[in-house]
Amino acid sequence: MNDSRSESYKAAGVDVTAGYEAVKLMKPMVESTFTDGVIGTLGGFGGLFKPNFKGMAEPILVSGTDGVGTKLKLAFLMDKHDTIGIDCVAMCVNDIACCGAQPLFFLDYVAVGKNKPERVAQMVAGVAEGCRQAGCALIGGETAEMPGFYPEDEYDMAGFSVGMVDRQNMIDGANLKVGDVLIGVASSGVHSNGYSLVRKTLGINEKSVRRYIDEFGKTLGEELLTPTKIYVKAIQSLVGTVDVKAISHITGGGFYENIPRMLHDGIRANIEKAAMPLPAVFDLIAKTGKIPERDMYNTFNMGAGLVLAVAAEDADRAVAAISAAGEKAYIIGECVAGEKGVDLK
């Protein structure tokens, strides 16, 4: 029996018993993500995981960390907290998957103004769902109650993940060459980047998020809270089908910042904008804010959550494999000779 309690600390704004209740509510969700490598359960001082190196000549650990950003403001306004955990997981595991790694485990960090156990449990339910989508285990985390630092109804969420790949199977762009084809994998919308611009442009408030928009078939708030796509399983399926030469996760900085990260000197990316459908939400943002097209492509994913490169002869098979994994993919350009960078036409 846990007899930990402090009336003095509670009077200062921190209720340790609320933390215990939150752990009790989230425990089944967390355990639903456990994989064969997990050792123990919640409650220890560290999350334990035993990796399986079988079949690997030179296992490499790959890590990624990120948060949800100001998309959380939408969750506060909508009082909907069960999907932003998916975003948190996605922002970490998609980065890991770009190296060809399989995420092994995830830990989250939640800081709240006031610990409301049911709300924290909703948040962690989203994290658990994201972990299930990525095939990794949620092996621990931290919930910090910080009165006076965050308003009572607000919080922040971040996390990190560790994955593993055999060095010989790493995706690092080393074999990228002129003539390779670029494939865009569809996003689910804005994902988790650029929300400071979104909120300013669309005048986000309690009233505007409840406005129904015909083009979306839902309210503005529901569209903007759509969870970030998790591409781990699609990438793993693709890796087993064709030689994937490079992958870029299109996050903050859009095309102009992220695509060059997968290129090397002497290779430039030529992309046809019209080759991939543009989700209606980006058209709304651009027209409402009169935002130049270059700024849009330098801030948002513009419908492409991933851009990857394969040999020209593998392009059709790659698109088919991605489609078989449940995602939509389009041939959107090619690698050409030139200074490392991106040209959009």
Short mmCIF file of C-alpha atoms in Angstrom, two decimals:
data_model
loop_
_atom_site.label_atom_id
_atom_site.label_comp_id
_atom_site.label_asym_id
_atom_site.label_seq_id
_atom_site.Cartn_x
_atom_site.Cartn_y
_atom_site.Cartn_z
CA MET A 1 0.00 0.00 0.00
CA ASN A 2 1.32 3.47 -0.95
CA ASP A 3 0.87 5.75 2.09
CA SER A 4 2.59 8.73 0.46
CA ARG A 5 0.68 11.99 0.90
CA SER A 6 1.41 15.54 1.99
CA GLU A 7 -1.21 18.09 2.97
CA SER A 8 1.42 20.83 2.93
CA TYR A 9 2.47 20.05 -0.64
CA LYS A 10 -1.20 19.79 -1.65
CA ALA A 11 -1.81 23.26 -0.18
CA ALA A 12 1.04 24.52 -2.38
CA GLY A 13 -0.73 23.14 -5.45
CA VAL A 14 0.80 19.69 -5.90
CA ASP A 15 -1.36 16.67 -5.10
CA VAL A 16 0.87 13.59 -5.13
CA THR A 17 -2.15 11.29 -4.70
CA ALA A 18 -3.55 12.57 -8.04
CA GLY A 19 -0.33 11.36 -9.63
CA TYR A 20 -0.85 7.89 -8.21
CA GLU A 21 -4.42 7.85 -9.51
CA ALA A 22 -3.21 8.86 -12.99
CA VAL A 23 -0.68 6.00 -12.98
CA LYS A 24 -3.42 3.57 -11.95
CA LEU A 25 -5.63 4.70 -14.85
CA MET A 26 -2.87 4.63 -17.46
CA LYS A 27 -1.25 1.32 -16.47
CA PRO A 28 -3.48 -0.93 -18.65
CA MET A 29 -2.93 1.35 -21.65
CA VAL A 30 0.83 1.29 -21.16
CA GLU A 31 0.96 -2.47 -20.77
CA SER A 32 -1.04 -2.89 -24.00
CA THR A 33 2.05 -1.65 -25.87
CA PHE A 34 4.54 -4.06 -24.33
CA THR A 35 6.68 -6.10 -26.70
CA ASP A 36 8.95 -9.06 -26.05
CA GLY A 37 11.88 -6.89 -24.96
CA VAL A 38 10.10 -5.15 -22.08
CA ILE A 39 11.29 -6.08 -18.59
CA GLY A 40 9.06 -5.29 -15.62
CA THR A 41 6.24 -2.76 -15.60
CA LEU A 42 5.53 0.78 -14.42
CA GLY A 43 6.88 2.02 -11.11
CA GLY A 44 10.64 1.58 -11.35
CA PHE A 45 13.22 4.33 -11.61
CA GLY A 46 14.05 3.40 -15.19
CA GLY A 47 12.34 1.71 -18.11
CA LEU A 48 13.99 -1.62 -18.87
CA PHE A 49 14.27 -3.14 -22.33
CA LYS A 50 16.31 -6.10 -23.62
CA PRO A 51 16.97 -5.72 -27.37
CA ASN A 52 17.16 -8.74 -29.63
CA PHE A 53 20.34 -8.61 -31.74
CA LYS A 54 19.65 -11.89 -33.51
CA GLY A 55 20.44 -11.68 -37.22
CA MET A 56 22.25 -8.35 -36.88
CA ALA A 57 25.91 -8.06 -37.80
CA GLU A 58 26.38 -4.59 -36.35
CA PRO A 59 23.37 -3.23 -34.46
CA ILE A 60 23.13 0.55 -34.27
CA LEU A 61 20.90 2.42 -31.83
CA VAL A 62 19.02 5.39 -33.26
CA SER A 63 17.27 7.95 -31.03
CA GLY A 64 14.81 10.75 -31.59
CA THR A 65 13.13 13.33 -29.37
CA ASP A 66 10.43 15.94 -29.96
CA GLY A 67 7.25 17.49 -28.63
CA VAL A 68 3.82 18.42 -29.93
CA GLY A 69 4.37 22.18 -30.01
CA THR A 70 1.60 24.77 -30.10
CA LYS A 71 -0.83 22.27 -31.62
CA LEU A 72 -1.56 21.68 -27.94
CA LYS A 73 -3.44 24.99 -27.94
CA LEU A 74 -6.05 23.32 -30.16
CA ALA A 75 -6.41 20.47 -27.68
CA PHE A 76 -7.00 22.99 -24.89
CA LEU A 77 -9.66 24.88 -26.87
CA MET A 78 -11.41 21.67 -27.98
CA ASP A 79 -10.99 20.00 -24.59
CA LYS A 80 -9.85 16.93 -26.53
CA HIS A 81 -6.73 15.23 -25.21
CA ASP A 82 -6.77 11.66 -26.54
CA THR A 83 -4.93 12.19 -29.85
CA ILE A 84 -2.07 14.59 -29.18
CA GLY A 85 -0.08 11.68 -27.72
CA ILE A 86 -0.12 10.15 -31.21
CA ASP A 87 1.50 13.34 -32.50
CA CYS A 88 4.18 13.15 -29.84
CA VAL A 89 5.08 9.58 -30.75
CA ALA A 90 4.93 10.28 -34.48
CA MET A 91 7.36 13.18 -34.35
CA CYS A 92 9.96 10.94 -32.73
CA VAL A 93 9.48 7.56 -34.41
CA ASN A 94 9.13 8.91 -37.94
CA ASP A 95 12.57 10.49 -37.61
CA ILE A 96 14.02 7.20 -36.41
CA ALA A 97 12.36 5.30 -39.25
CA CYS A 98 14.01 7.60 -41.81
CA CYS A 99 17.29 5.87 -40.92
CA GLY A 100 15.71 2.47 -41.55
CA ALA A 101 15.46 1.74 -37.83
CA GLN A 102 12.62 0.02 -36.02
CA PRO A 103 11.62 1.95 -32.88
CA LEU A 104 12.02 -0.25 -29.81
CA PHE A 105 10.59 1.85 -27.01
CA PHE A 106 9.22 5.28 -26.12
CA LEU A 107 9.06 7.43 -22.98
CA ASP A 108 6.90 10.51 -22.53
CA TYR A 109 7.12 13.62 -20.37
CA VAL A 110 3.97 15.51 -19.42
CA ALA A 111 4.05 18.76 -17.42
CA VAL A 112 0.70 20.04 -16.16
CA GLY A 113 -0.57 23.04 -14.27
CA LYS A 114 -2.90 20.80 -12.31
CA ASN A 115 -2.88 17.01 -12.33
CA LYS A 116 -6.33 15.85 -13.39
CA PRO A 117 -5.92 12.05 -13.50
CA GLU A 118 -8.64 11.41 -16.09
CA ARG A 119 -7.20 14.00 -18.46
CA VAL A 120 -3.64 12.71 -18.04
CA ALA A 121 -4.95 9.21 -18.74
CA GLN A 122 -6.53 10.48 -21.98
CA MET A 123 -3.22 11.99 -23.02
CA VAL A 124 -1.32 8.79 -22.30
CA ALA A 125 -3.99 6.80 -24.17
CA GLY A 126 -2.91 8.71 -27.27
CA VAL A 127 0.74 7.95 -26.57
CA ALA A 128 -0.10 4.25 -26.21
CA GLU A 129 -2.02 4.28 -29.48
CA GLY A 130 0.93 5.91 -31.23
CA CYS A 131 3.25 3.27 -29.83
CA ARG A 132 0.97 0.48 -31.05
CA GLN A 133 0.93 2.05 -34.53
CA ALA A 134 4.74 2.22 -34.49
CA GLY A 135 5.22 -1.28 -33.05
CA CYS A 136 7.20 0.00 -30.08
CA ALA A 137 6.71 -0.25 -26.32
CA LEU A 138 5.82 2.57 -23.94
CA ILE A 139 8.11 1.64 -21.06
CA GLY A 140 7.93 4.70 -18.85
CA GLY A 141 7.43 8.42 -18.53
CA GLU A 142 6.99 11.30 -16.15
CA THR A 143 4.07 13.49 -15.15
CA ALA A 144 5.13 16.71 -13.43
CA GLU A 145 2.59 18.93 -11.67
CA MET A 146 3.86 22.53 -11.89
CA PRO A 147 1.39 25.03 -10.38
CA GLY A 148 2.24 28.62 -11.10
CA PHE A 149 4.29 27.63 -14.12
CA TYR A 150 1.47 26.35 -16.34
CA PRO A 151 -2.18 27.47 -16.10
CA GLU A 152 -4.41 24.82 -14.48
CA ASP A 153 -5.96 23.75 -17.78
CA GLU A 154 -2.76 23.71 -19.83
CA TYR A 155 0.18 21.34 -20.18
CA ASP A 156 3.13 20.43 -22.33
CA MET A 157 4.04 17.06 -23.77
CA ALA A 158 7.32 15.74 -25.15
CA GLY A 159 8.98 12.37 -25.52
CA PHE A 160 11.79 10.36 -26.98
CA SER A 161 12.27 7.02 -28.63
CA VAL A 162 15.14 4.61 -29.24
CA GLY A 163 15.26 2.31 -32.25
CA MET A 164 17.71 -0.13 -33.79
CA VAL A 165 18.99 -0.99 -37.25
CA ASP A 166 21.76 -3.21 -38.60
CA ARG A 167 24.45 -0.87 -39.90
CA GLN A 168 24.46 -2.55 -43.31
CA ASN A 169 20.77 -1.71 -43.66
CA MET A 170 20.96 1.94 -42.59
CA ILE A 171 19.32 4.48 -44.90
CA ASP A 172 21.70 7.43 -45.13
CA GLY A 173 21.61 8.74 -48.71
CA ALA A 174 25.16 7.57 -49.42
CA ASN A 175 24.10 5.76 -52.63
CA LEU A 176 21.84 8.53 -53.90
CA LYS A 177 22.56 9.45 -57.52
CA VAL A 178 21.34 11.56 -60.41
CA GLY A 179 18.25 9.97 -61.97
CA ASP A 180 16.86 8.53 -58.74
CA VAL A 181 13.13 9.09 -58.34
CA LEU A 182 11.48 11.00 -55.49
CA ILE A 183 8.26 9.67 -53.98
CA GLY A 184 5.93 11.63 -51.72
CA VAL A 185 3.93 9.79 -49.07
CA ALA A 186 0.69 11.53 -48.19
CA SER A 187 0.25 13.33 -44.88
CA SER A 188 -2.95 13.49 -42.86
CA GLY A 189 -2.90 17.29 -42.95
CA VAL A 190 -0.83 19.82 -41.05
CA HIS A 191 0.66 17.16 -38.74
CA SER A 192 2.46 18.90 -35.83
CA ASN A 193 4.38 21.78 -37.37
CA GLY A 194 3.66 25.39 -38.17
CA TYR A 195 0.83 25.83 -35.67
CA SER A 196 2.01 29.24 -34.52
CA LEU A 197 1.45 30.45 -38.09
CA VAL A 198 -1.80 28.46 -38.38
CA ARG A 199 -3.22 29.94 -35.19
CA LYS A 200 -2.29 33.50 -36.16
CA THR A 201 -3.52 33.18 -39.74
CA LEU A 202 -6.85 31.48 -38.99
CA GLY A 203 -7.60 33.47 -35.85
CA ILE A 204 -7.88 30.38 -33.68
CA ASN A 205 -10.13 30.81 -30.65
CA GLU A 206 -12.97 29.02 -28.87
CA LYS A 207 -15.46 30.10 -31.51
CA SER A 208 -13.43 29.54 -34.68
CA VAL A 209 -12.43 25.97 -33.84
CA ARG A 210 -16.12 24.98 -33.82
CA ARG A 211 -16.83 26.43 -37.25
CA TYR A 212 -17.94 23.70 -39.68
CA ILE A 213 -16.08 23.77 -43.01
CA ASP A 214 -17.64 21.99 -45.97
CA GLU A 215 -14.30 21.25 -47.67
CA PHE A 216 -13.18 19.35 -44.57
CA GLY A 217 -16.47 17.66 -43.74
CA LYS A 218 -15.77 18.57 -40.11
CA THR A 219 -15.04 21.55 -37.90
CA LEU A 220 -11.86 23.56 -38.22
CA GLY A 221 -10.71 22.35 -34.82
CA GLU A 222 -11.29 18.71 -35.73
CA GLU A 223 -9.28 19.13 -38.93
CA LEU A 224 -6.39 20.82 -37.17
CA LEU A 225 -6.30 18.16 -34.42
CA THR A 226 -6.02 15.31 -36.96
CA PRO A 227 -3.11 13.19 -35.65
CA THR A 228 0.22 13.04 -37.41
CA LYS A 229 0.69 9.98 -39.61
CA ILE A 230 3.03 7.32 -38.26
CA TYR A 231 4.99 5.84 -41.16
CA VAL A 232 7.06 3.20 -39.38
CA LYS A 233 5.26 0.12 -40.67
CA ALA A 234 5.04 1.47 -44.21
CA ILE A 235 8.78 2.18 -44.25
CA GLN A 236 9.62 -1.23 -42.84
CA SER A 237 7.42 -2.88 -45.48
CA LEU A 238 9.06 -0.81 -48.21
CA VAL A 239 12.59 -1.58 -47.04
CA GLY A 240 11.87 -5.26 -47.52
CA THR A 241 10.73 -4.65 -51.10
CA VAL A 242 13.14 -2.18 -52.73
CA ASP A 243 16.42 -0.44 -52.01
CA VAL A 244 15.36 2.79 -50.31
CA LYS A 245 18.23 5.22 -50.75
CA ALA A 246 17.11 8.17 -48.62
CA ILE A 247 14.10 9.37 -46.63
CA SER A 248 13.14 12.80 -45.38
CA HIS A 249 10.46 13.42 -42.73
CA ILE A 250 8.79 16.68 -43.75
CA THR A 251 8.35 18.55 -40.50
CA GLY A 252 9.09 22.17 -39.45
CA GLY A 253 10.94 23.90 -42.27
CA GLY A 254 8.89 22.12 -44.91
CA PHE A 255 10.43 21.06 -48.21
CA TYR A 256 13.23 23.61 -48.29
CA GLU A 257 14.75 22.62 -44.97
CA ASN A 258 14.06 18.89 -44.75
CA ILE A 259 14.62 17.48 -48.23
CA PRO A 260 18.25 18.72 -48.44
CA ARG A 261 18.94 16.78 -45.24
CA MET A 262 18.69 13.53 -47.24
CA LEU A 263 20.79 14.77 -50.17
CA HIS A 264 24.55 15.05 -50.55
CA ASP A 265 26.79 17.47 -52.41
CA GLY A 266 26.19 17.45 -56.16
CA ILE A 267 22.58 16.25 -55.89
CA ARG A 268 19.57 18.54 -56.20
CA ALA A 269 15.89 17.63 -55.87
CA ASN A 270 13.47 18.61 -58.66
CA ILE A 271 9.87 18.36 -57.50
CA GLU A 272 6.61 18.80 -59.41
CA LYS A 273 4.13 20.38 -57.00
CA ALA A 274 1.12 19.29 -59.07
CA ALA A 275 2.14 15.62 -58.90
CA MET A 276 0.66 15.30 -55.42
CA PRO A 277 -2.76 16.39 -54.12
CA LEU A 278 -2.77 19.46 -51.89
CA PRO A 279 -5.01 19.02 -48.83
CA ALA A 280 -7.70 21.69 -48.55
CA VAL A 281 -6.40 22.89 -45.18
CA PHE A 282 -3.25 24.31 -46.79
CA ASP A 283 -5.27 26.16 -49.41
CA LEU A 284 -7.34 27.72 -46.61
CA ILE A 285 -4.23 28.78 -44.68
CA ALA A 286 -2.55 30.28 -47.75
CA LYS A 287 -5.59 32.21 -48.98
CA THR A 288 -6.71 33.45 -45.56
CA GLY A 289 -3.25 34.69 -44.59
CA LYS A 290 -2.16 35.69 -48.11
CA ILE A 291 0.94 33.61 -47.45
CA PRO A 292 3.42 33.34 -50.36
CA GLU A 293 3.73 29.87 -51.85
CA ARG A 294 7.41 29.65 -50.97
CA ASP A 295 6.64 30.35 -47.33
CA MET A 296 4.00 27.63 -47.37
CA TYR A 297 6.50 25.08 -48.69
CA ASN A 298 9.09 26.36 -46.21
CA THR A 299 6.77 25.84 -43.23
CA PHE A 300 4.35 22.97 -43.88
CA ASN A 301 4.45 19.46 -45.33
CA MET A 302 1.96 20.52 -48.06
CA GLY A 303 0.51 17.02 -48.25
CA ALA A 304 3.78 15.05 -48.18
CA GLY A 305 4.63 13.68 -44.75
CA LEU A 306 7.61 11.84 -46.19
CA VAL A 307 9.74 12.19 -49.31
CA LEU A 308 11.92 9.21 -50.22
CA ALA A 309 14.30 8.32 -53.00
CA VAL A 310 14.63 5.06 -54.96
CA ALA A 311 16.18 4.01 -58.25
CA ALA A 312 14.00 4.81 -61.27
CA GLU A 313 13.46 1.12 -61.99
CA ASP A 314 12.12 0.61 -58.45
CA ALA A 315 9.70 3.54 -58.40
CA ASP A 316 6.51 1.74 -59.39
CA ARG A 317 7.19 -1.15 -57.02
CA ALA A 318 7.85 1.31 -54.22
CA VAL A 319 4.57 3.11 -54.78
CA ALA A 320 2.74 -0.23 -54.86
CA ALA A 321 4.41 -1.38 -51.62
CA ILE A 322 3.52 1.84 -49.82
CA SER A 323 -0.07 1.53 -51.03
CA ALA A 324 -0.20 -2.08 -49.83
CA ALA A 325 0.92 -0.84 -46.40
CA GLY A 326 -2.11 1.48 -46.27
CA GLU A 327 -0.56 4.79 -47.29
CA LYS A 328 -0.92 6.87 -50.45
CA ALA A 329 2.20 7.56 -52.48
CA TYR A 330 3.01 9.57 -55.60
CA ILE A 331 6.02 9.97 -57.86
CA ILE A 332 6.78 13.68 -57.44
CA GLY A 333 10.23 14.30 -58.89
CA GLU A 334 13.80 13.20 -59.38
CA CYS A 335 17.38 13.80 -58.32
CA VAL A 336 19.43 15.94 -60.72
CA ALA A 337 22.98 17.24 -60.82
CA GLY A 338 23.50 20.54 -59.06
CA GLU A 339 24.05 22.31 -55.79
CA LYS A 340 22.38 20.54 -52.86
CA GLY A 341 18.88 21.97 -52.52
CA VAL A 342 15.32 21.88 -53.85
CA ASP A 343 13.57 23.25 -56.92
CA LEU A 344 9.76 23.25 -56.93
CA LYS A 345 8.02 23.55 -60.31
#
